[in-house]
Amino acid sequence: MASSRPHSSDAIKVAKVLMVGAGGIGCELLKTLALSGFRDIHIIDMDTIEVSNLNRQFLFRQSHVGQSKAKVARDAVLKFRPHINIKPYHANVKDPEFNVDFFKQFNVVLNGLDNLDARRHVNRLCLAADVPLVESGTTGFLGQVTVHVKGKTECYECQPKPAPKTYPVCTITSTPSKFVHCIVWAKDLLFAKLFGDKNQDNDLNVRSSDAASSSENVEDVFVRRNDEDIEQYGRKIFDHVFGYNIELALSNEETWKNRNRPKPIYSKDVLSDELAQPNGNIDKSCAFDDEFSVSAMASLGMKNPQDIWSLKENSRIFLEALRLFFTQRRKV
Ligand SMILES: [Zn+2]
């Protein structure tokens, strides 16, 4: 019996597919699409490859660190499927070039994203362009895949989504874009590095060990030397995480093509030496009334919790909080 519908393998051969994201899900997906016969695949990803991606994003190698995920993923797959068309875009899916007309050229869109914001954006474009969307995500060890077809199924946003409680490490360490990313960095990485179990692996290591990988005996900046007072130690940490690590991140031009470049900050540029004297102008009489509720703010004589701190005040709070943590915790 003749049918007007093409055989399913023909449908695959002629299909034009858009993949958004070439990370953990994207690598797996692109390999599977190429091996199952798809021949025209477009990939959008604004990210560059990080050392911390290599354990699972198997299309990437150490030598690719710093390069575009979309482009390297394409090259990796072309090695075993040389005759298919893969078009990479090292760009943000929210860029205006990826409009409704752009989406209309595809038969299906597959998401491999790491944030709700971009997922919602793609969902709306797929609805507007009337293109089916295959949405996937992971939470810990759980994976989810849903299919969204306009007029037949619910869309990605029909059901409210809980706010995520964890964030990708690369976002936290290299490209934070929300306040919550900075808080998670401070709490889960910096605080853990300074006061947590020293033997625990910590992703703040990634930056410092990248630069130091040539030498085994490089000093760990997070270890306080015997000849260092707490002020010098605090400034060393400050300069490392807000200065040196930022310079290191900036050295990868690809990362900043579509993002605002961060500015390295060193303590000597923010705080004069006079201010840096330990406990310079601290009103001790009120600071330690109750030794179990010590605050860096009170200790520095800053009274109004509604004030918006300047860079200088933030820096002083950082150093003072560090000093208090190290001196007060021994008493408790
Ligand atoms: Zn909906």
GROMACS .gro file of C-alpha atoms and ligand atoms in nm:
model
  333
    1MET     CA    1   0.000   0.000   0.000
    2ALA     CA    2   0.146   0.331  -0.103
    3SER     CA    3   0.176   0.603   0.152
    4SER     CA    4   0.242   0.971   0.102
    5ARG     CA    5   0.444   0.984   0.424
    6PRO     CA    6   0.815   0.930   0.376
    7HIS     CA    7   0.974   0.625   0.532
    8SER     CA    8   1.098   0.714   0.880
    9SER     CA    9   1.464   0.672   0.784
   10ASP     CA   10   1.407   0.920   0.500
   11ALA     CA   11   1.245   1.160   0.744
   12ILE     CA   12   1.561   1.142   0.956
   13LYS     CA   13   1.787   1.190   0.655
   14VAL     CA   14   1.615   1.509   0.546
   15ALA     CA   15   1.537   1.651   0.890
   16LYS     CA   16   1.696   1.975   0.999
   17VAL     CA   17   1.766   1.972   1.370
   18LEU     CA   18   1.857   2.251   1.612
   19MET     CA   19   2.045   2.162   1.931
   20VAL     CA   20   2.067   2.431   2.197
   21GLY     CA   21   2.356   2.356   2.432
   22ALA     CA   22   2.667   2.145   2.370
   23GLY     CA   23   2.752   2.055   2.728
   24GLY     CA   24   2.685   1.737   2.926
   25ILE     CA   25   2.355   1.658   2.754
   26GLY     CA   26   2.460   1.815   2.423
   27CYS     CA   27   2.768   1.595   2.373
   28GLU     CA   28   2.563   1.280   2.426
   29LEU     CA   29   2.282   1.408   2.207
   30LEU     CA   30   2.500   1.519   1.917
   31LYS     CA   31   2.681   1.185   1.907
   32THR     CA   32   2.349   0.997   1.915
   33LEU     CA   33   2.189   1.214   1.646
   34ALA     CA   34   2.489   1.172   1.416
   35LEU     CA   35   2.500   0.794   1.467
   36SER     CA   36   2.125   0.750   1.415
   37GLY     CA   37   2.136   0.906   1.070
   38PHE     CA   38   2.058   1.275   1.112
   39ARG     CA   39   2.254   1.474   0.856
   40ASP     CA   40   2.177   1.839   0.917
   41ILE     CA   41   2.239   1.955   1.273
   42HIS     CA   42   2.283   2.311   1.397
   43ILE     CA   43   2.429   2.376   1.745
   44ILE     CA   44   2.412   2.694   1.951
   45ASP     CA   45   2.630   2.727   2.263
   46MET     CA   46   2.788   3.042   2.406
   47ASP     CA   47   3.022   2.855   2.642
   48THR     CA   48   3.389   2.767   2.616
   49ILE     CA   49   3.537   2.440   2.740
   50GLU     CA   50   3.653   2.427   3.104
   51VAL     CA   51   3.879   2.172   3.275
   52SER     CA   52   3.585   2.077   3.499
   53ASN     CA   53   3.379   1.972   3.191
   54LEU     CA   54   3.620   1.701   3.079
   55ASN     CA   55   3.499   1.424   3.311
   56ARG     CA   56   3.163   1.396   3.131
   57GLN     CA   57   3.160   1.608   2.816
   58PHE     CA   58   3.336   1.336   2.624
   59LEU     CA   59   3.375   1.513   2.290
   60PHE     CA   60   3.625   1.749   2.455
   61ARG     CA   61   3.990   1.701   2.552
   62GLN     CA   62   4.240   1.890   2.766
   63SER     CA   63   4.382   2.058   2.455
   64HIS     CA   64   4.038   2.211   2.380
   65VAL     CA   65   4.014   2.405   2.707
   66GLY     CA   66   3.921   2.764   2.629
   67GLN     CA   67   3.769   2.689   2.286
   68SER     CA   68   3.405   2.712   2.177
   69LYS     CA   69   3.196   2.409   2.280
   70ALA     CA   70   2.979   2.425   1.969
   71LYS     CA   71   3.278   2.431   1.732
   72VAL     CA   72   3.484   2.162   1.906
   73ALA     CA   73   3.177   1.933   1.936
   74ARG     CA   74   3.121   1.970   1.561
   75ASP     CA   75   3.484   1.885   1.477
   76ALA     CA   76   3.481   1.584   1.711
   77VAL     CA   77   3.169   1.434   1.550
   78LEU     CA   78   3.284   1.504   1.193
   79LYS     CA   79   3.580   1.275   1.263
   80PHE     CA   80   3.348   0.972   1.269
   81ARG     CA   81   3.065   1.113   1.050
   82PRO     CA   82   3.258   1.322   0.798
   83HIS     CA   83   2.983   1.365   0.538
   84ILE     CA   84   2.708   1.522   0.747
   85ASN     CA   85   2.640   1.893   0.792
   86ILE     CA   86   2.694   2.036   1.140
   87LYS     CA   87   2.674   2.411   1.178
   88PRO     CA   88   2.806   2.556   1.506
   89TYR     CA   89   2.715   2.895   1.651
   90HIS     CA   90   2.936   3.020   1.933
   91ALA     CA   91   2.662   3.253   2.055
   92ASN     CA   92   2.385   3.313   2.306
   93VAL     CA   93   2.050   3.160   2.204
   94LYS     CA   94   1.891   3.485   2.327
   95ASP     CA   95   2.074   3.686   2.058
   96PRO     CA   96   1.828   3.853   1.818
   97GLU     CA   97   1.960   3.661   1.514
   98PHE     CA   98   1.791   3.350   1.658
   99ASN     CA   99   1.441   3.482   1.599
  100VAL     CA  100   1.113   3.313   1.502
  101ASP     CA  101   1.215   3.291   1.136
  102PHE     CA  102   1.542   3.126   1.232
  103PHE     CA  103   1.353   2.865   1.436
  104LYS     CA  104   1.100   2.801   1.158
  105GLN     CA  105   1.366   2.637   0.937
  106PHE     CA  106   1.397   2.339   1.175
  107ASN     CA  107   1.188   2.022   1.203
  108VAL     CA  108   1.268   1.979   1.571
  109VAL     CA  109   1.456   2.162   1.847
  110LEU     CA  110   1.645   1.973   2.119
  111ASN     CA  111   1.742   2.152   2.439
  112GLY     CA  112   2.049   2.061   2.641
  113LEU     CA  113   2.059   2.370   2.861
  114ASP     CA  114   2.165   2.437   3.217
  115ASN     CA  115   1.929   2.717   3.320
  116LEU     CA  116   1.556   2.792   3.333
  117ASP     CA  117   1.584   3.130   3.170
  118ALA     CA  118   1.723   3.000   2.840
  119ARG     CA  119   1.481   2.704   2.847
  120ARG     CA  120   1.182   2.939   2.874
  121HIS     CA  121   1.319   3.152   2.592
  122VAL     CA  122   1.357   2.853   2.358
  123ASN     CA  123   1.014   2.722   2.460
  124ARG     CA  124   0.851   3.050   2.354
  125LEU     CA  125   1.036   3.062   2.024
  126CYS     CA  126   0.933   2.703   1.948
  127LEU     CA  127   0.568   2.788   2.021
  128ALA     CA  128   0.588   3.098   1.801
  129ALA     CA  129   0.757   2.908   1.518
  130ASP     CA  130   0.539   2.597   1.570
  131VAL     CA  131   0.837   2.362   1.596
  132PRO     CA  132   0.835   2.061   1.833
  133LEU     CA  133   1.069   2.092   2.132
  134VAL     CA  134   1.243   1.804   2.310
  135GLU     CA  135   1.343   1.933   2.650
  136SER     CA  136   1.591   1.756   2.877
  137GLY     CA  137   1.761   1.819   3.207
  138THR     CA  138   1.936   1.654   3.498
  139THR     CA  139   1.902   1.692   3.872
  140GLY     CA  140   2.170   1.501   4.057
  141PHE     CA  141   2.140   1.142   3.933
  142LEU     CA  142   1.795   1.192   3.780
  143GLY     CA  143   1.737   1.270   3.415
  144GLN     CA  144   1.419   1.411   3.260
  145VAL     CA  145   1.304   1.432   2.900
  146THR     CA  146   0.975   1.585   2.785
  147VAL     CA  147   0.832   1.650   2.440
  148HIS     CA  148   0.637   1.967   2.367
  149VAL     CA  149   0.424   2.002   2.054
  150LYS     CA  150   0.208   2.310   2.011
  151GLY     CA  151  -0.163   2.230   2.028
  152LYS     CA  152  -0.101   1.866   2.127
  153THR     CA  153   0.089   1.869   2.455
  154GLU     CA  154   0.150   2.118   2.731
  155CYS     CA  155   0.440   2.354   2.675
  156TYR     CA  156   0.751   2.375   2.893
  157GLU     CA  157   0.604   2.658   3.098
  158CYS     CA  158   0.252   2.521   3.155
  159GLN     CA  159   0.370   2.368   3.484
  160PRO     CA  160   0.553   2.589   3.735
  161LYS     CA  161   0.918   2.488   3.784
  162PRO     CA  162   1.086   2.490   4.124
  163ALA     CA  163   1.386   2.722   4.153
  164PRO     CA  164   1.705   2.515   4.125
  165LYS     CA  165   1.902   2.456   4.444
  166THR     CA  166   2.230   2.373   4.277
  167TYR     CA  167   2.417   2.548   3.999
  168PRO     CA  168   2.673   2.432   3.743
  169VAL     CA  169   3.028   2.461   3.879
  170CYS     CA  170   3.152   2.643   3.570
  171THR     CA  171   2.887   2.914   3.615
  172ILE     CA  172   2.983   2.954   3.980
  173THR     CA  173   3.359   2.965   3.930
  174SER     CA  174   3.393   3.144   3.595
  175THR     CA  175   3.082   3.317   3.466
  176PRO     CA  176   2.843   3.409   3.749
  177SER     CA  177   2.549   3.615   3.621
  178LYS     CA  178   2.316   3.629   3.922
  179PHE     CA  179   2.357   3.734   4.285
  180VAL     CA  180   2.280   3.380   4.396
  181HIS     CA  181   2.581   3.253   4.198
  182CYS     CA  182   2.809   3.479   4.403
  183ILE     CA  183   2.654   3.363   4.729
  184VAL     CA  184   2.698   2.998   4.635
  185TRP     CA  185   3.061   3.070   4.536
  186ALA     CA  186   3.129   3.232   4.873
  187LYS     CA  187   2.948   2.970   5.079
  188ASP     CA  188   3.025   2.644   4.901
  189LEU     CA  189   3.367   2.719   4.755
  190LEU     CA  190   3.553   2.999   4.932
  191PHE     CA  191   3.422   2.929   5.282
  192ALA     CA  192   3.479   2.557   5.239
  193LYS     CA  193   3.831   2.625   5.113
  194LEU     CA  194   3.919   2.846   5.409
  195PHE     CA  195   3.748   2.666   5.694
  196GLY     CA  196   3.639   2.327   5.563
  197ASP     CA  197   3.812   1.992   5.537
  198LYS     CA  198   4.148   2.057   5.366
  199ASN     CA  199   4.147   1.714   5.206
  200GLN     CA  200   3.815   1.765   5.034
  201ASP     CA  201   3.830   1.843   4.667
  202ASN     CA  202   3.717   2.194   4.596
  203ASP     CA  203   3.659   2.356   4.259
  204LEU     CA  204   3.843   2.669   4.364
  205ASN     CA  205   4.145   2.444   4.315
  206VAL     CA  206   4.084   2.432   3.944
  207ARG     CA  207   4.204   2.784   3.881
  208SER     CA  208   4.505   2.776   4.108
  209SER     CA  209   4.623   2.433   3.996
  210ASP     CA  210   4.582   2.517   3.624
  211ALA     CA  211   4.848   2.780   3.652
  212ALA     CA  212   5.063   2.576   3.885
  213SER     CA  213   5.045   2.245   3.704
  214SER     CA  214   5.403   2.274   3.579
  215SER     CA  215   5.548   2.269   3.928
  216GLU     CA  216   5.477   2.031   4.211
  217ASN     CA  217   5.602   2.254   4.488
  218VAL     CA  218   5.386   2.555   4.427
  219GLU     CA  219   5.272   2.713   4.750
  220ASP     CA  220   4.902   2.677   4.829
  221VAL     CA  221   4.781   3.033   4.879
  222PHE     CA  222   4.506   2.913   5.109
  223VAL     CA  223   4.755   2.782   5.362
  224ARG     CA  224   4.862   3.048   5.610
  225ARG     CA  225   5.240   3.071   5.645
  226ASN     CA  226   5.396   3.096   5.990
  227ASP     CA  227   5.544   3.439   5.918
  228GLU     CA  228   5.215   3.582   5.795
  229ASP     CA  229   4.990   3.787   6.020
  230ILE     CA  230   4.616   3.760   5.968
  231GLU     CA  231   4.603   4.087   5.774
  232GLN     CA  232   4.869   3.974   5.526
  233TYR     CA  233   4.701   3.637   5.493
  234GLY     CA  234   4.361   3.799   5.429
  235ARG     CA  235   4.507   4.025   5.162
  236LYS     CA  236   4.678   3.729   4.997
  237ILE     CA  237   4.342   3.547   4.974
  238PHE     CA  238   4.168   3.866   4.854
  239ASP     CA  239   4.429   3.923   4.580
  240HIS     CA  240   4.414   3.560   4.474
  241VAL     CA  241   4.037   3.522   4.435
  242PHE     CA  242   3.945   3.876   4.321
  243GLY     CA  243   4.266   3.964   4.135
  244TYR     CA  244   4.474   3.675   4.011
  245ASN     CA  245   4.186   3.435   3.937
  246ILE     CA  246   4.004   3.707   3.744
  247GLU     CA  247   4.315   3.786   3.536
  248LEU     CA  248   4.342   3.416   3.460
  249ALA     CA  249   3.977   3.400   3.353
  250LEU     CA  250   4.019   3.713   3.138
  251SER     CA  251   4.311   3.560   2.952
  252ASN     CA  252   4.061   3.343   2.766
  253GLU     CA  253   3.922   3.588   2.509
  254GLU     CA  254   3.659   3.344   2.377
  255THR     CA  255   3.476   3.337   2.710
  256TRP     CA  256   3.408   3.711   2.699
  257LYS     CA  257   3.290   3.749   2.341
  258ASN     CA  258   2.927   3.758   2.451
  259ARG     CA  259   2.968   3.860   2.814
  260ASN     CA  260   3.076   4.159   3.018
  261ARG     CA  261   3.441   4.128   3.113
  262PRO     CA  262   3.506   4.125   3.489
  263LYS     CA  263   3.761   4.364   3.641
  264PRO     CA  264   4.042   4.225   3.861
  265ILE     CA  265   4.064   4.386   4.205
  266TYR     CA  266   4.376   4.392   4.423
  267SER     CA  267   4.365   4.496   4.787
  268LYS     CA  268   4.641   4.756   4.751
  269ASP     CA  269   4.431   4.943   4.492
  270VAL     CA  270   4.126   4.952   4.715
  271LEU     CA  271   4.265   4.995   5.065
  272SER     CA  272   4.539   5.236   5.163
  273ASP     CA  273   4.815   5.090   5.381
  274GLU     CA  274   4.706   5.298   5.675
  275LEU     CA  275   4.363   5.139   5.668
  276ALA     CA  276   4.524   4.804   5.641
  277GLN     CA  277   4.678   4.825   5.985
  278PRO     CA  278   4.516   4.551   6.187
  279ASN     CA  279   4.221   4.688   6.382
  280GLY     CA  280   4.315   5.041   6.267
  281ASN     CA  281   4.010   5.236   6.366
  282ILE     CA  282   3.793   4.982   6.536
  283ASP     CA  283   3.577   5.077   6.827
  284LYS     CA  284   3.656   4.782   7.051
  285SER     CA  285   3.427   4.894   7.333
  286CYS     CA  286   3.110   4.792   7.154
  287ALA     CA  287   3.241   4.527   6.919
  288PHE     CA  288   3.267   4.231   7.150
  289ASP     CA  289   2.991   4.274   7.403
  290ASP     CA  290   2.879   3.925   7.329
  291GLU     CA  291   3.161   3.714   7.200
  292PHE     CA  292   2.922   3.464   7.043
  293SER     CA  293   2.760   3.718   6.815
  294VAL     CA  294   3.058   3.891   6.663
  295SER     CA  295   2.999   4.072   6.337
  296ALA     CA  296   3.253   4.229   6.104
  297MET     CA  297   3.013   4.515   6.047
  298ALA     CA  298   2.984   4.600   6.417
  299SER     CA  299   3.355   4.547   6.458
  300LEU     CA  300   3.427   4.809   6.191
  301GLY     CA  301   3.179   5.053   6.345
  302MET     CA  302   2.942   5.033   6.049
  303LYS     CA  303   2.599   5.072   6.204
  304ASN     CA  304   2.327   5.086   5.941
  305PRO     CA  305   2.247   4.747   5.784
  306GLN     CA  306   2.054   4.927   5.505
  307ASP     CA  307   2.363   5.109   5.376
  308ILE     CA  308   2.494   5.010   5.036
  309TRP     CA  309   2.863   4.938   5.079
  310SER     CA  310   3.130   5.081   4.854
  311LEU     CA  311   3.402   4.859   4.710
  312LYS     CA  312   3.630   4.983   4.986
  313GLU     CA  313   3.378   4.897   5.258
  314ASN     CA  314   3.313   4.556   5.106
  315SER     CA  315   3.686   4.492   5.103
  316ARG     CA  316   3.727   4.596   5.465
  317ILE     CA  317   3.436   4.373   5.566
  318PHE     CA  318   3.596   4.081   5.382
  319LEU     CA  319   3.928   4.121   5.564
  320GLU     CA  320   3.767   4.188   5.901
  321ALA     CA  321   3.530   3.891   5.872
  322LEU     CA  322   3.826   3.669   5.787
  323ARG     CA  323   4.019   3.802   6.088
  324LEU     CA  324   3.722   3.742   6.319
  325PHE     CA  325   3.663   3.392   6.190
  326PHE     CA  326   4.023   3.300   6.256
  327THR     CA  327   4.057   3.468   6.596
  328GLN     CA  328   3.710   3.410   6.742
  329ARG     CA  329   3.659   3.048   6.647
  330ARG     CA  330   3.937   2.938   6.879
  331LYS     CA  331   3.752   3.083   7.176
  332VAL     CA  332   3.430   2.896   7.105
  333ZN      ZN  333   0.229   2.639   2.824
   0.00000   0.00000   0.00000
